[in-house]
Amino acid sequence: MTNHSETTGSFENGDIAYDGSAPEHQVTLRTPAELADALPYLLGYRPEDSIVLVALKDRGGRGRFGGRARVGIPASRDDWPFAARQLAHGLITGSERRGAKPEQMVAFLCQEPAAGESGRDVVRRLEPLAQKLRTECGHLDVPVIEALCISGGRFWSYCCPTEGCCPDEGLPMGLPGTSVLAAAAAYAGVQVRGSLKELRARLHPWETSAALEQEIALDTAGLSLVPRILDETERASVAEETLKLAERVMNRLAEAPFVPGAARADLHDDQLLDHEEAASLILGLQDRTTRDRAAEWMEGDEAGPALRLWRALARRCVGPYGEHAAAPLTLAGWVAWSAGDQLEAREALAMALGADPDYLFARLLHQACNEGLDPESVRRCLRAERRGRAGSAAADAGAGTEAAGAEVVGAEVSRSEPAARTDAPPAVTAGAGDVVLPHGASETGGGAAAPKAPDPVSRRGRRTRGDGPVQAGSRPATSRTDGVCPGPSRAPGRPGTRSSGRGGPRRRGADRPAADRGSGATEKHP
């Protein structure tokens, strides 16, 4: 790093290297214009309405980009200090946990002008937020050497006092894809997607005329499926039906011809999934053990069709069924993370927490993804469950064949004292740094008491509070404790008021991570 000793100095004379996957992909950035152009390549998308912090590490006298963190700009100015504090603290302490505290920081504020507003108006309006970011980082002994505001196709520096260098009207951004960094990124295989808005559109519920038809299908399916899921004798049958239906739809998606373009491809996938199928799958996945088995479609030829299915189901969680999207969104985030797409993984998991802040599986995966952990430890856990279940099925089949042969020769088969099972799933041992999701962990901390059977109600259903009666289409106040990975075991009808499982109502968002309250979920890029 050169000439970066002053916290208020201009970035004009500094050198920062952008590292690709190999030394030949290094690019040196020397000006604020090059730094502004680098932002989409650092994140993998073009941020909108965002606060972004990028850590810098000193290697051999030259700066190297480290971790990145982003959060949406809060609409209320009163929330700006909290957002700045959380973002700075989260990135710096997270880097320290990984053994490399940043030496310096670069801040970006990205927001398009509102109606009747110019880019310069945005710069002036956001100046207190930029100052708060610099102050919070300074309190943690990490100076902000450059703070840029990007708005209306131009950029401004909050750290440069020179009019000739950074004029009052700002400087124009370069054309996308025309810089040296863009060429190096393309050569290195680094892809820059559109905006987060475009990515989230693939996961947002429908807002078309078809949404009402899907809502009716969900209501109808709930009347038949909810009582069966709440019935211990029928619950396993519903799980098998859900998983077999999911496999059929995945095969249908895999055999469909390729359609270019994300929007067109999603529309084509929607046409391959009818309302009744989607309703059955959405409601069936509200059972945690069923969801955990569906999470096993995470790699190989299964991953692509599974991700497309989970996206499609998230788009079908319309109207009052928005909370039900937590399950398919979490599965979409998990498969994306397992496949190496951290950007979609973080967005899907953040949206899952937005749908249900208490959804523990999403919270664990979101934290692990943000911390830069390896998803292989979770894959090992799920593979072991799949192998153990397959081994149990094979052992049961073999035992049945042996018993039939014994009956033919007149051997007596005891039914009162069955032999001890020796085909239990293999134990999963965690190595250093592994993230193993515990067996039997309850998402809500409640017991495993069986929920009450529902009573038939109208299509609109009836909400519940506390430990009152559970109606068809409502959510039970207890959670199950079986399954491989922690997650909620909800009744898959209309959402009701949450309960802690200990008799008292749960305050919405009380168990939500601090970084996810106020201005939205924070994204960290290791």
XYZ file of C-alpha atoms in Angstrom:
526
model
C 0.000 0.000 0.000
C 1.421 3.382 -0.864
C 0.570 6.816 0.477
C -2.466 5.668 2.457
C -1.464 6.796 5.912
C -4.081 9.555 6.227
C -7.708 8.630 6.822
C -8.910 11.682 4.907
C -6.419 11.507 2.087
C -7.449 11.045 -1.507
C -7.256 7.639 -3.132
C -5.634 9.281 -6.140
C -2.071 8.202 -5.379
C -2.765 4.786 -3.942
C -2.377 1.342 -5.512
C -4.756 -1.520 -4.807
C -4.548 -4.854 -6.566
C -7.587 -6.840 -7.594
C -6.694 -10.535 -7.406
C -8.207 -13.129 -9.697
C -7.719 -16.840 -9.363
C -4.073 -16.658 -10.425
C -1.237 -14.069 -10.398
C -1.678 -13.295 -14.094
C -5.140 -11.946 -13.324
C -3.942 -9.164 -11.013
C -5.043 -5.642 -11.905
C -3.761 -2.514 -10.176
C -6.290 0.223 -9.371
C -4.943 3.733 -8.879
C -7.859 6.179 -9.145
C -11.347 6.579 -7.688
C -12.760 5.985 -11.174
C -11.093 2.574 -11.368
C -12.246 1.790 -7.854
C -15.865 2.687 -8.698
C -15.675 0.526 -11.799
C -14.363 -2.392 -9.697
C -17.362 -2.591 -7.359
C -19.585 -4.885 -9.496
C -16.661 -7.276 -9.972
C -16.002 -7.382 -6.234
C -19.609 -8.302 -5.463
C -20.599 -10.223 -8.595
C -23.574 -7.921 -9.275
C -24.401 -4.232 -9.559
C -25.577 -3.014 -6.148
C -28.582 -0.759 -5.822
C -29.694 1.227 -2.775
C -26.772 -0.246 -0.856
C -24.035 0.464 1.661
C -20.933 -1.565 0.803
C -17.728 -1.919 2.803
C -14.633 -3.548 1.289
C -11.706 -4.517 3.509
C -8.110 -3.967 2.414
C -5.168 -6.071 3.538
C -1.524 -5.089 3.211
C 0.592 -7.611 1.357
C 4.117 -6.653 0.471
C 3.385 -2.943 0.601
C 0.385 -3.220 -1.714
C -3.271 -3.382 -0.786
C -5.330 -6.442 -1.545
C -9.104 -6.638 -1.383
C -10.362 -8.733 1.488
C -13.859 -9.338 2.828
C -16.900 -7.425 1.608
C -20.177 -6.616 3.330
C -23.382 -5.026 2.031
C -26.615 -3.824 3.580
C -29.525 -1.858 2.185
C -29.644 1.870 2.939
C -32.316 2.345 5.630
C -35.175 4.583 4.578
C -35.133 6.392 7.931
C -32.123 8.542 8.791
C -32.574 7.498 12.420
C -31.487 3.988 11.447
C -28.275 5.079 9.726
C -26.050 4.990 12.851
C -27.216 1.462 13.684
C -26.669 0.232 10.116
C -23.181 1.766 9.932
C -22.217 0.319 13.309
C -23.484 -3.159 12.491
C -21.865 -3.243 9.049
C -18.452 -2.026 10.254
C -18.457 -4.227 13.342
C -19.631 -7.310 11.441
C -17.009 -7.068 8.691
C -14.066 -6.170 10.926
C -14.772 -8.700 13.678
C -15.582 -11.356 11.081
C -12.211 -10.746 9.427
C -10.511 -10.955 12.826
C -12.103 -14.340 13.480
C -10.568 -15.534 10.243
C -7.189 -14.271 11.417
C -6.775 -11.192 9.211
C -8.001 -7.873 10.576
C -8.274 -5.301 7.760
C -5.697 -2.536 7.702
C -7.954 -0.144 5.807
C -11.445 0.100 4.376
C -13.206 1.436 1.292
C -16.864 2.480 1.515
C -19.463 2.787 -1.237
C -22.927 4.344 -1.126
C -25.055 3.373 -4.117
C -28.477 4.926 -4.652
C -30.319 6.241 -7.683
C -31.883 9.725 -7.543
C -35.533 9.909 -6.541
C -38.099 11.861 -8.545
C -37.042 15.507 -8.770
C -33.611 14.724 -7.331
C -30.174 14.915 -8.951
C -27.134 12.795 -8.278
C -25.555 15.691 -6.412
C -28.633 15.857 -4.185
C -28.128 12.183 -3.336
C -24.482 12.827 -2.447
C -25.375 15.629 -0.059
C -28.254 13.702 1.497
C -26.082 10.625 2.167
C -23.057 12.543 3.450
C -23.959 12.010 7.155
C -24.157 8.266 6.489
C -20.720 8.283 4.867
C -19.310 10.180 7.836
C -20.890 7.696 10.228
C -19.266 4.794 8.366
C -15.862 6.462 8.629
C -16.373 7.131 12.333
C -17.475 3.578 13.157
C -14.545 2.034 11.282
C -12.182 4.506 12.980
C -13.450 3.444 16.401
C -12.249 -0.060 15.513
C -8.838 1.272 14.355
C -9.528 0.637 10.683
C -9.396 3.899 8.696
C -11.632 4.461 5.677
C -9.242 5.671 2.979
C -11.939 6.288 0.372
C -15.714 6.707 0.441
C -17.531 6.944 -2.888
C -21.127 7.752 -3.726
C -22.426 6.278 -6.997
C -25.659 7.728 -8.335
C -27.185 8.474 -11.715
C -24.266 7.051 -13.711
C -21.734 9.292 -11.916
C -19.561 9.035 -8.817
C -18.311 11.403 -6.104
C -15.603 11.071 -3.460
C -16.312 12.074 0.137
C -12.569 11.995 0.893
C -11.149 14.192 -1.849
C -11.184 17.948 -1.195
C -9.666 18.875 -4.575
C -12.156 20.457 -6.992
C -10.020 19.672 -10.031
C -9.791 16.011 -9.090
C -13.387 15.493 -7.983
C -15.666 18.254 -9.346
C -18.917 19.172 -7.679
C -20.973 17.654 -10.494
C -19.164 14.335 -10.134
C -17.444 12.221 -12.745
C -19.135 9.871 -15.224
C -18.873 6.146 -14.750
C -17.236 4.256 -17.566
C -19.267 2.127 -19.913
C -19.806 -1.346 -18.440
C -17.327 -3.898 -19.680
C -14.856 -1.404 -21.199
C -12.259 -1.119 -18.425
C -9.042 -3.070 -17.992
C -10.573 -4.728 -14.939
C -13.592 -5.825 -16.974
C -11.307 -7.475 -19.517
C -9.254 -9.176 -16.793
C -12.408 -10.372 -15.033
C -13.798 -11.799 -18.264
C -10.498 -13.576 -18.901
C -10.546 -14.977 -15.355
C -14.140 -16.183 -15.759
C -15.600 -13.700 -13.242
C -19.220 -13.009 -14.140
C -21.126 -9.876 -13.206
C -24.877 -10.336 -13.077
C -27.543 -7.683 -13.214
C -28.906 -6.042 -10.129
C -30.074 -7.718 -6.945
C -33.591 -6.720 -7.945
C -33.336 -8.974 -11.007
C -31.966 -11.847 -8.941
C -34.682 -11.522 -6.300
C -37.356 -11.408 -8.976
C -36.634 -15.088 -9.630
C -37.646 -15.870 -6.041
C -40.442 -13.380 -5.360
C -44.061 -14.592 -5.213
C -46.231 -14.073 -8.241
C -48.163 -10.841 -8.567
C -50.084 -11.870 -11.673
C -53.642 -13.046 -12.205
C -52.424 -16.635 -11.751
C -51.625 -15.881 -8.103
C -55.288 -16.175 -7.115
C -55.568 -19.593 -8.779
C -52.461 -20.739 -6.903
C -53.873 -19.437 -3.611
C -57.101 -21.385 -4.154
C -55.053 -24.518 -4.889
C -53.113 -24.014 -1.648
C -56.335 -23.581 0.317
C -57.810 -26.730 -1.196
C -54.687 -28.825 -0.673
C -54.436 -27.635 2.923
C -57.854 -29.029 3.807
C -56.717 -32.542 2.937
C -52.990 -32.452 3.702
C -52.910 -30.601 7.027
C -54.931 -33.235 8.957
C -52.775 -35.991 7.475
C -49.524 -34.244 8.412
C -50.784 -33.719 11.958
C -51.750 -37.402 12.172
C -48.721 -39.444 13.239
C -49.888 -42.485 11.295
C -50.312 -40.499 8.066
C -47.363 -38.153 8.336
C -44.821 -40.575 6.865
C -47.107 -41.300 3.925
C -47.418 -37.595 3.142
C -43.635 -37.274 3.264
C -43.170 -40.112 0.752
C -45.840 -38.677 -1.542
C -44.216 -35.237 -1.395
C -40.746 -36.532 -2.207
C -41.958 -38.765 -5.050
C -43.890 -35.854 -6.559
C -40.807 -33.639 -6.262
C -38.719 -36.273 -8.056
C -41.257 -36.482 -10.889
C -41.261 -32.713 -11.341
C -37.455 -32.579 -11.222
C -37.264 -35.224 -13.961
C -39.744 -33.182 -15.980
C -37.597 -30.073 -15.612
C -34.402 -31.949 -16.451
C -35.903 -33.340 -19.670
C -37.264 -29.963 -20.826
C -35.386 -28.197 -23.646
C -32.986 -25.420 -22.719
C -34.449 -21.909 -22.713
C -31.984 -18.955 -22.763
C -32.446 -16.030 -20.421
C -33.340 -16.227 -16.727
C -36.803 -14.670 -17.066
C -37.819 -16.859 -20.012
C -36.397 -19.975 -18.346
C -38.357 -19.303 -15.148
C -41.559 -18.750 -17.119
C -41.019 -22.048 -18.908
C -40.446 -23.832 -15.587
C -43.673 -22.326 -14.237
C -45.553 -23.786 -17.178
C -44.203 -27.262 -16.365
C -45.611 -27.161 -12.812
C -49.368 -26.980 -12.283
C -51.080 -25.306 -9.332
C -52.111 -28.515 -7.558
C -48.613 -29.992 -7.740
C -47.079 -26.786 -6.438
C -49.573 -26.612 -3.574
C -48.894 -30.211 -2.508
C -45.139 -29.654 -2.584
C -45.227 -26.340 -0.700
C -47.390 -27.763 2.071
C -45.495 -31.054 2.237
C -42.154 -29.252 2.649
C -43.410 -27.504 5.781
C -42.643 -30.779 7.572
C -39.033 -30.492 8.679
C -37.994 -34.094 8.112
C -39.412 -33.987 4.584
C -37.507 -30.777 3.905
C -34.284 -32.314 5.228
C -34.608 -35.258 2.860
C -35.267 -32.872 -0.021
C -32.038 -31.054 0.911
C -30.122 -34.181 -0.122
C -30.647 -33.211 -3.802
C -27.672 -30.872 -3.596
C -25.049 -32.072 -6.068
C -24.457 -33.827 -9.352
C -27.289 -34.118 -11.854
C -29.871 -33.553 -9.115
C -28.723 -30.061 -8.124
C -29.808 -28.158 -11.243
C -33.410 -29.450 -11.449
C -33.766 -29.177 -7.662
C -32.739 -25.515 -7.681
C -35.194 -24.772 -10.484
C -37.969 -26.513 -8.549
C -37.265 -24.639 -5.304
C -37.260 -21.320 -7.174
C -40.577 -22.183 -8.807
C -42.135 -23.146 -5.470
C -40.923 -19.915 -3.845
C -42.694 -17.990 -6.603
C -45.916 -19.900 -5.802
C -46.032 -18.885 -2.107
C -48.545 -16.165 -2.865
C -50.778 -13.989 -0.722
C -51.083 -15.122 2.901
C -48.804 -18.082 2.166
C -45.706 -15.861 2.080
C -44.334 -17.371 5.288
C -44.414 -20.823 3.677
C -41.717 -19.625 1.252
C -39.109 -20.069 4.010
C -38.785 -23.788 3.177
C -38.280 -23.577 -0.634
C -36.150 -20.423 -0.294
C -33.882 -22.163 2.224
C -33.580 -25.180 -0.047
C -32.778 -22.896 -3.000
C -30.128 -21.119 -0.937
C -28.639 -24.405 0.213
C -28.396 -25.894 -3.283
C -26.931 -22.647 -4.661
C -24.322 -22.569 -1.890
C -23.512 -26.238 -2.402
C -23.036 -25.545 -6.123
C -20.686 -22.622 -5.422
C -23.084 -19.748 -6.167
C -22.691 -17.739 -2.973
C -24.505 -14.709 -4.358
C -27.811 -16.494 -4.971
C -27.312 -18.490 -1.782
C -27.046 -15.363 0.365
C -30.005 -13.694 -1.313
C -32.256 -16.762 -1.077
C -31.361 -17.355 2.570
C -31.856 -13.676 3.435
C -35.283 -13.809 1.769
C -36.089 -16.977 3.734
C -35.313 -15.107 6.948
C -37.479 -12.286 5.725
C -40.348 -14.731 5.276
C -39.767 -16.316 8.690
C -37.097 -14.766 10.949
C -37.237 -17.812 13.258
C -36.439 -20.386 10.562
C -33.338 -21.926 12.133
C -32.119 -23.906 9.109
C -31.991 -20.671 7.076
C -30.274 -18.816 9.912
C -27.572 -21.472 10.287
C -26.907 -21.677 6.561
C -26.948 -17.881 6.175
C -24.381 -17.497 8.953
C -22.182 -20.295 7.620
C -22.282 -18.880 4.082
C -21.424 -15.394 5.334
C -18.559 -16.768 7.398
C -17.063 -18.384 4.300
C -17.337 -21.931 5.656
C -17.122 -24.942 3.383
C -20.536 -26.498 2.605
C -18.885 -29.899 2.311
C -19.361 -30.545 6.035
C -23.138 -30.178 5.631
C -23.054 -32.325 2.483
C -21.301 -35.081 4.432
C -24.040 -34.969 7.042
C -26.778 -35.284 4.427
C -24.939 -38.001 2.494
C -24.600 -40.053 5.683
C -28.339 -39.778 6.315
C -29.093 -40.890 2.759
C -26.730 -43.856 2.987
C -28.079 -44.839 6.377
C -31.665 -44.730 5.139
C -30.754 -46.783 2.075
C -28.949 -49.300 4.263
C -31.942 -49.572 6.572
C -34.249 -50.200 3.622
C -31.929 -52.881 2.252
C -31.626 -54.553 5.655
C -35.386 -54.516 6.100
C -35.865 -56.065 2.676
C -33.290 -58.766 3.462
C -34.893 -59.499 6.802
C -38.278 -59.876 5.110
C -36.880 -62.374 2.600
C -35.197 -64.417 5.335
C -38.386 -64.491 7.401
C -40.396 -65.698 4.423
C -37.941 -68.548 3.835
C -38.055 -69.547 7.477
C -41.833 -69.701 7.362
C -41.709 -72.095 4.429
C -39.658 -74.624 6.430
C -41.904 -74.287 9.471
C -39.677 -71.994 11.550
C -41.521 -69.870 14.095
C -41.162 -66.097 13.596
C -41.393 -64.151 16.852
C -43.469 -60.975 16.659
C -43.398 -60.014 20.314
C -39.622 -59.593 20.772
C -37.975 -58.405 17.555
C -34.213 -58.583 17.318
C -32.180 -55.470 17.987
C -31.482 -53.383 14.898
C -27.863 -53.265 13.770
C -28.351 -51.151 10.670
C -28.370 -47.688 12.271
C -26.993 -44.849 10.156
C -23.233 -44.351 10.517
C -22.091 -41.757 13.001
C -20.991 -38.405 11.598
C -17.766 -37.093 13.080
C -16.936 -33.429 12.730
C -13.423 -32.458 11.857
C -11.832 -29.083 12.422
C -14.016 -26.346 11.073
C -16.904 -28.622 10.220
C -20.485 -27.394 10.544
C -22.569 -30.393 11.589
C -26.236 -29.688 12.142
C -27.292 -31.639 15.247
C -29.777 -34.478 15.183
C -32.939 -33.806 17.125
C -32.379 -30.065 17.518
C -35.596 -28.138 17.939
C -35.918 -24.938 15.992
C -38.145 -23.240 18.518
C -36.831 -24.758 21.710
C -40.187 -26.386 22.422
C -40.994 -29.961 23.204
C -42.180 -32.669 20.880
C -45.780 -32.913 21.961
C -48.117 -33.941 19.187
C -50.169 -31.046 17.826
C -53.922 -31.127 18.010
C -55.881 -32.335 15.048
C -57.410 -29.504 13.043
C -61.094 -28.783 12.608
C -62.461 -28.061 9.138
C -62.832 -24.361 8.480
C -63.592 -22.097 5.563
C -61.111 -21.438 2.782
C -59.848 -18.326 4.528
C -59.011 -20.303 7.686
C -58.690 -18.858 11.160
C -55.597 -17.540 12.910
C -54.567 -18.830 16.310
C -52.854 -17.269 19.280
C -50.761 -18.881 21.991
C -51.830 -22.444 22.768
C -55.417 -22.063 21.574
C -57.168 -24.480 19.246
C -55.427 -25.383 16.028
C -57.636 -24.918 13.001
C -57.151 -26.332 9.548
C -54.652 -24.100 7.807
C -53.049 -22.856 11.054
C -49.626 -23.474 12.493
C -49.179 -25.699 15.576
C -47.561 -24.284 18.673
C -45.026 -27.078 19.033
C -42.085 -28.268 16.985
C -40.820 -31.724 16.230
C -37.369 -32.874 17.197
C -36.629 -35.602 14.670
C -34.714 -35.271 11.426
C -31.138 -34.621 10.370
C -30.965 -30.847 10.221
C -32.751 -28.348 12.419
C -35.777 -26.648 10.965
C -39.346 -25.774 11.812
C -42.065 -28.370 11.777
C -45.084 -26.278 10.981
C -48.564 -27.129 9.985
C -48.647 -26.171 6.345
C -51.813 -24.120 6.175
C -52.448 -20.456 6.812
C -49.795 -18.836 8.990
C -50.772 -17.973 12.557
C -49.084 -16.347 15.518
C -45.853 -18.126 16.478
C -45.413 -19.831 19.790
C -42.196 -20.706 21.551
C -43.408 -24.230 22.245
C -43.351 -23.473 25.966
C -46.818 -22.022 26.281
C -46.118 -18.370 25.538
C -46.312 -16.427 22.289
C -43.068 -15.626 20.556
C -42.343 -12.052 19.622
C -41.764 -11.922 15.876
C -38.107 -11.389 15.098
C -36.976 -11.803 18.732
C -34.532 -14.550 17.789
C -33.440 -12.849 14.595
C -29.711 -12.106 14.187
C -28.792 -8.525 15.052
C -27.442 -7.832 11.584
C -30.785 -8.803 10.077
C -32.885 -6.350 12.090
C -33.559 -2.767 11.147
C -32.296 -2.347 7.614
C -32.451 -5.895 6.328
C -30.167 -8.911 6.187
C -26.452 -8.189 5.885
C -24.425 -9.921 3.226
C -20.798 -10.708 3.890
C -18.442 -11.770 1.169
C -15.338 -13.508 2.414
